[in-house]
Amino acid sequence: AAGVIQSPRHLIKEKRETATLKCYPIPRHDTVYWYQQGPGQDPQFLISFYEKMQSDKGSIPDRFSAQQFSDYHSELNMSSLELGDSALYFCASSLDWQAPTGELFFGEGSRLTVL
Amino acid sequence: TQLLEQSPQFLSIQEGENLTVYCNSSSVFSSLQWYRQEPGEGPVLLVTVVTGGEVKKLKRLTFQFGDARKDSSLHITAAQPGDTGLYLCAGASSYGGATNKLIFGTGTLLAVQP
């Protein structure tokens, strides 16, 4: 079965640079979530989109932005990168009406390293 | 702010032993999920519990949701090295709708020695 696809899997950037992460949800899933997981930390919710509209916002820095496109893929844009942005970034998707109990399906993550 | 505390944070046991991981909160959740995460990989859903007092079994894993839907436990019987990983509980505060934002627990890192 198709899973959530994230790209790139690994990304190395310098401080103050910009990075873009992409997420392709499971086909027909209408909701996308972004999570950030620092070393040894639990995943922290950043932002979510439902039917291409932002549906919820968590601890996402103002330097970050995200959007969901007409084909339901999502991109997380990170600017003015800081060392503390180094983390695993997970995208998850769900088909909202079929998952009212909250199950999310996660991608394998994109590891961002800021030098 | 809803918080989910897991205990223990770290657990190293021998193959064949039993163990229990706890997930506690002062908040009520509409549902609670347990995920298992391998290093560098995304969390993989193990189970969802919805009803207070609910017990679900998945092979050697037994999951229970507290009566008040504020806590949960994961019991593993006869642990095997393949059970090694980070176990995360996650609570959903929405009964569906546009957002099923999950609040993750602090995680329990389990190592099962052969």
GROMACS .gro file of C-alpha atoms in nm:
model
  229
    1ALA     CA    1   0.000   0.000   0.000
    2ALA     CA    2   0.116   0.351  -0.075
    3GLY     CA    3   0.258   0.543   0.219
    4VAL     CA    4   0.341   0.902   0.296
    5ILE     CA    5   0.637   1.011   0.088
    6GLN     CA    6   0.875   1.278   0.209
    7SER     CA    7   1.163   1.439   0.029
    8PRO     CA    8   1.444   1.492   0.065
    9ARG     CA    9   1.530   1.229   0.327
   10HIS     CA   10   1.840   1.419   0.429
   11LEU     CA   11   1.929   1.785   0.392
   12ILE     CA   12   2.231   1.982   0.508
   13LYS     CA   13   2.215   2.360   0.515
   14GLU     CA   14   2.419   2.650   0.652
   15LYS     CA   15   2.284   2.897   0.906
   16ARG     CA   16   2.062   3.165   0.756
   17GLU     CA   17   1.992   2.955   0.448
   18THR     CA   18   1.648   2.841   0.331
   19ALA     CA   19   1.516   2.486   0.306
   20THR     CA   20   1.203   2.334   0.158
   21LEU     CA   21   1.064   1.996   0.255
   22LYS     CA   22   0.801   1.817   0.053
   23CYS     CA   23   0.531   1.573   0.156
   24TYR     CA   24   0.309   1.356  -0.058
   25PRO     CA   25   0.024   1.214   0.149
   26ILE     CA   26  -0.136   0.876   0.106
   27PRO     CA   27  -0.366   0.895  -0.199
   28ARG     CA   28  -0.712   1.030  -0.113
   29HIS     CA   29  -0.600   1.152   0.229
   30ASP     CA   30  -0.724   1.506   0.272
   31THR     CA   31  -0.536   1.616   0.582
   32VAL     CA   32  -0.164   1.674   0.620
   33TYR     CA   33   0.030   1.741   0.939
   34TRP     CA   34   0.387   1.853   0.997
   35TYR     CA   35   0.579   1.754   1.308
   36GLN     CA   36   0.930   1.841   1.426
   37GLN     CA   37   1.129   1.596   1.635
   38GLY     CA   38   1.453   1.710   1.791
   39PRO     CA   39   1.719   1.464   1.912
   40GLY     CA   40   1.577   1.260   2.197
   41GLN     CA   41   1.251   1.453   2.188
   42ASP     CA   42   0.895   1.355   2.112
   43PRO     CA   43   0.738   1.490   1.793
   44GLN     CA   44   0.606   1.843   1.825
   45PHE     CA   45   0.311   1.953   1.615
   46LEU     CA   46   0.388   2.239   1.377
   47ILE     CA   47   0.093   2.289   1.145
   48SER     CA   48  -0.184   2.105   0.962
   49PHE     CA   49  -0.391   2.146   0.649
   50TYR     CA   50  -0.734   2.015   0.560
   51GLU     CA   51  -0.853   2.040   0.203
   52LYS     CA   52  -0.570   2.283   0.122
   53MET     CA   53  -0.659   2.522   0.400
   54GLN     CA   54  -0.458   2.564   0.719
   55SER     CA   55  -0.659   2.390   0.988
   56ASP     CA   56  -0.442   2.419   1.297
   57LYS     CA   57  -0.116   2.574   1.404
   58GLY     CA   58   0.122   2.458   1.672
   59SER     CA   59   0.471   2.562   1.770
   60ILE     CA   60   0.577   2.667   1.422
   61PRO     CA   61   0.828   2.954   1.416
   62ASP     CA   62   0.741   3.264   1.215
   63ARG     CA   63   1.043   3.185   0.994
   64PHE     CA   64   0.859   2.874   0.874
   65SER     CA   65   0.564   2.859   0.640
   66ALA     CA   66   0.373   2.579   0.480
   67GLN     CA   67   0.102   2.519   0.228
   68GLN     CA   68  -0.098   2.240   0.073
   69PHE     CA   69  -0.139   2.234  -0.301
   70SER     CA   70  -0.426   2.131  -0.526
   71ASP     CA   71  -0.283   1.779  -0.559
   72TYR     CA   72  -0.278   1.761  -0.175
   73HIS     CA   73   0.099   1.752  -0.147
   74SER     CA   74   0.241   1.991   0.107
   75GLU     CA   75   0.562   2.188   0.140
   76LEU     CA   76   0.727   2.323   0.452
   77ASN     CA   77   0.946   2.626   0.386
   78MET     CA   78   1.206   2.720   0.642
   79SER     CA   79   1.401   3.044   0.616
   80SER     CA   80   1.685   3.204   0.814
   81LEU     CA   81   1.778   2.860   0.940
   82GLU     CA   82   1.922   2.833   1.288
   83LEU     CA   83   2.128   2.557   1.447
   84GLY     CA   84   1.828   2.469   1.662
   85ASP     CA   85   1.625   2.387   1.354
   86SER     CA   86   1.828   2.068   1.310
   87ALA     CA   87   1.574   1.793   1.358
   88LEU     CA   88   1.369   1.522   1.196
   89TYR     CA   89   1.067   1.667   1.023
   90PHE     CA   90   0.775   1.431   0.981
   91CYS     CA   91   0.476   1.466   0.762
   92ALA     CA   92   0.164   1.266   0.841
   93SER     CA   93  -0.166   1.228   0.663
   94SER     CA   94  -0.514   1.108   0.739
   95LEU     CA   95  -0.847   1.073   0.569
   96ASP     CA   96  -1.044   1.279   0.810
   97TRP     CA   97  -1.387   1.127   0.785
   98GLN     CA   98  -1.249   0.776   0.809
   99ALA     CA   99  -1.018   0.851   1.098
  100PRO     CA  100  -1.225   1.043   1.351
  101THR     CA  101  -1.031   0.877   1.630
  102GLY     CA  102  -0.710   1.048   1.530
  103GLU     CA  103  -0.491   0.791   1.357
  104LEU     CA  104  -0.213   0.948   1.159
  105PHE     CA  105   0.011   0.779   0.908
  106PHE     CA  106   0.364   0.911   0.914
  107GLY     CA  107   0.627   0.940   0.647
  108GLU     CA  108   0.984   0.832   0.708
  109GLY     CA  109   1.089   1.187   0.781
  110SER     CA  110   1.334   1.441   0.647
  111ARG     CA  111   1.647   1.491   0.852
  112LEU     CA  112   1.762   1.854   0.844
  113THR     CA  113   2.109   1.939   0.966
  114VAL     CA  114   2.200   2.305   1.000
  115LEU     CA  115   2.572   2.376   1.022
  116THR     CA  116  -0.161   2.279   2.772
  117GLN     CA  117  -0.220   1.908   2.747
  118LEU     CA  118   0.076   1.696   2.851
  119LEU     CA  119   0.133   1.324   2.832
  120GLU     CA  120   0.394   1.182   3.063
  121GLN     CA  121   0.536   0.841   2.991
  122SER     CA  122   0.719   0.617   3.231
  123PRO     CA  123   0.969   0.480   3.240
  124GLN     CA  124   1.173   0.694   3.001
  125PHE     CA  125   1.426   0.418   2.943
  126LEU     CA  126   1.398   0.045   2.990
  127SER     CA  127   1.657  -0.223   2.925
  128ILE     CA  128   1.544  -0.580   2.979
  129GLN     CA  129   1.638  -0.933   2.885
  130GLU     CA  130   1.459  -1.132   2.618
  131GLY     CA  131   1.159  -1.314   2.762
  132GLU     CA  132   1.084  -1.063   3.036
  133ASN     CA  133   0.756  -0.877   3.069
  134LEU     CA  134   0.722  -0.500   3.091
  135THR     CA  135   0.465  -0.226   3.124
  136VAL     CA  136   0.485   0.130   2.993
  137TYR     CA  137   0.256   0.396   3.136
  138CYS     CA  138   0.114   0.707   2.973
  139ASN     CA  139  -0.050   0.959   3.205
  140SER     CA  140  -0.217   1.295   3.169
  141SER     CA  141  -0.439   1.527   3.365
  142SER     CA  142  -0.640   1.589   3.048
  143VAL     CA  143  -0.913   1.380   2.893
  144PHE     CA  144  -0.854   1.256   2.541
  145SER     CA  145  -1.113   1.142   2.290
  146SER     CA  146  -0.876   0.869   2.180
  147LEU     CA  147  -0.524   0.757   2.240
  148GLN     CA  148  -0.280   0.597   2.005
  149TRP     CA  149   0.038   0.402   2.063
  150TYR     CA  150   0.316   0.433   1.809
  151ARG     CA  151   0.652   0.259   1.776
  152GLN     CA  152   0.941   0.445   1.620
  153GLU     CA  153   1.270   0.307   1.492
  154PRO     CA  154   1.575   0.541   1.484
  155GLY     CA  155   1.554   0.781   1.190
  156GLU     CA  156   1.211   0.653   1.086
  157GLY     CA  157   0.859   0.782   1.126
  158PRO     CA  158   0.629   0.661   1.404
  159VAL     CA  159   0.423   0.357   1.307
  160LEU     CA  160   0.075   0.321   1.450
  161LEU     CA  161   0.025   0.017   1.674
  162VAL     CA  162  -0.324   0.066   1.813
  163THR     CA  163  -0.598   0.317   1.886
  164VAL     CA  164  -0.810   0.302   2.199
  165VAL     CA  165  -1.127   0.505   2.221
  166THR     CA  166  -1.354   0.382   2.500
  167GLY     CA  167  -1.269   0.428   2.867
  168GLY     CA  168  -1.158   0.094   3.010
  169GLU     CA  169  -1.099  -0.052   2.666
  170VAL     CA  170  -0.840  -0.329   2.634
  171LYS     CA  171  -0.687  -0.426   2.301
  172LYS     CA  172  -0.442  -0.702   2.230
  173LEU     CA  173  -0.193  -0.714   1.946
  174LYS     CA  174  -0.005  -1.046   1.966
  175ARG     CA  175   0.216  -1.007   2.276
  176LEU     CA  176   0.115  -0.643   2.330
  177THR     CA  177  -0.180  -0.547   2.549
  178PHE     CA  178  -0.307  -0.190   2.551
  179GLN     CA  179  -0.549  -0.044   2.804
  180PHE     CA  180  -0.725   0.292   2.811
  181GLY     CA  181  -0.805   0.427   3.155
  182ASP     CA  182  -1.167   0.451   3.262
  183ALA     CA  183  -1.148   0.831   3.266
  184ARG     CA  184  -0.964   0.841   2.929
  185LYS     CA  185  -0.670   1.024   3.089
  186ASP     CA  186  -0.417   0.744   3.093
  187SER     CA  187  -0.312   0.431   2.914
  188SER     CA  188  -0.073   0.142   2.952
  189LEU     CA  189   0.114  -0.087   2.720
  190HIS     CA  190   0.213  -0.430   2.847
  191ILE     CA  191   0.452  -0.650   2.651
  192THR     CA  192   0.471  -1.018   2.736
  193ALA     CA  193   0.788  -1.219   2.670
  194ALA     CA  194   0.973  -0.930   2.508
  195GLN     CA  195   1.191  -1.003   2.208
  196PRO     CA  196   1.485  -0.809   2.060
  197GLY     CA  197   1.256  -0.705   1.773
  198ASP     CA  198   1.047  -0.509   2.024
  199THR     CA  199   1.336  -0.267   2.070
  200GLY     CA  200   1.239   0.088   1.982
  201LEU     CA  201   1.085   0.411   2.100
  202TYR     CA  202   0.726   0.373   2.214
  203LEU     CA  203   0.515   0.686   2.197
  204CYS     CA  204   0.166   0.738   2.324
  205ALA     CA  205  -0.032   1.015   2.158
  206GLY     CA  206  -0.361   1.166   2.255
  207ALA     CA  207  -0.618   1.315   2.025
  208SER     CA  208  -0.832   1.592   2.168
  209SER     CA  209  -1.070   1.619   1.880
  210TYR     CA  210  -1.364   1.397   1.801
  211GLY     CA  211  -1.289   1.432   1.434
  212GLY     CA  212  -1.351   1.733   1.220
  213ALA     CA  213  -1.078   1.920   1.042
  214THR     CA  214  -0.801   1.855   1.287
  215ASN     CA  215  -0.686   1.541   1.457
  216LYS     CA  216  -0.381   1.706   1.611
  217LEU     CA  217  -0.197   1.457   1.824
  218ILE     CA  218  -0.020   1.541   2.147
  219PHE     CA  219   0.269   1.302   2.185
  220GLY     CA  220   0.395   1.159   2.509
  221THR     CA  221   0.752   1.194   2.623
  222GLY     CA  222   0.842   0.849   2.490
  223THR     CA  223   0.979   0.527   2.634
  224LEU     CA  224   1.297   0.390   2.484
  225LEU     CA  225   1.295   0.012   2.514
  226ALA     CA  226   1.599  -0.207   2.459
  227VAL     CA  227   1.553  -0.584   2.470
  228GLN     CA  228   1.880  -0.770   2.508
  229PRO     CA  229   1.908  -1.119   2.353
   0.00000   0.00000   0.00000
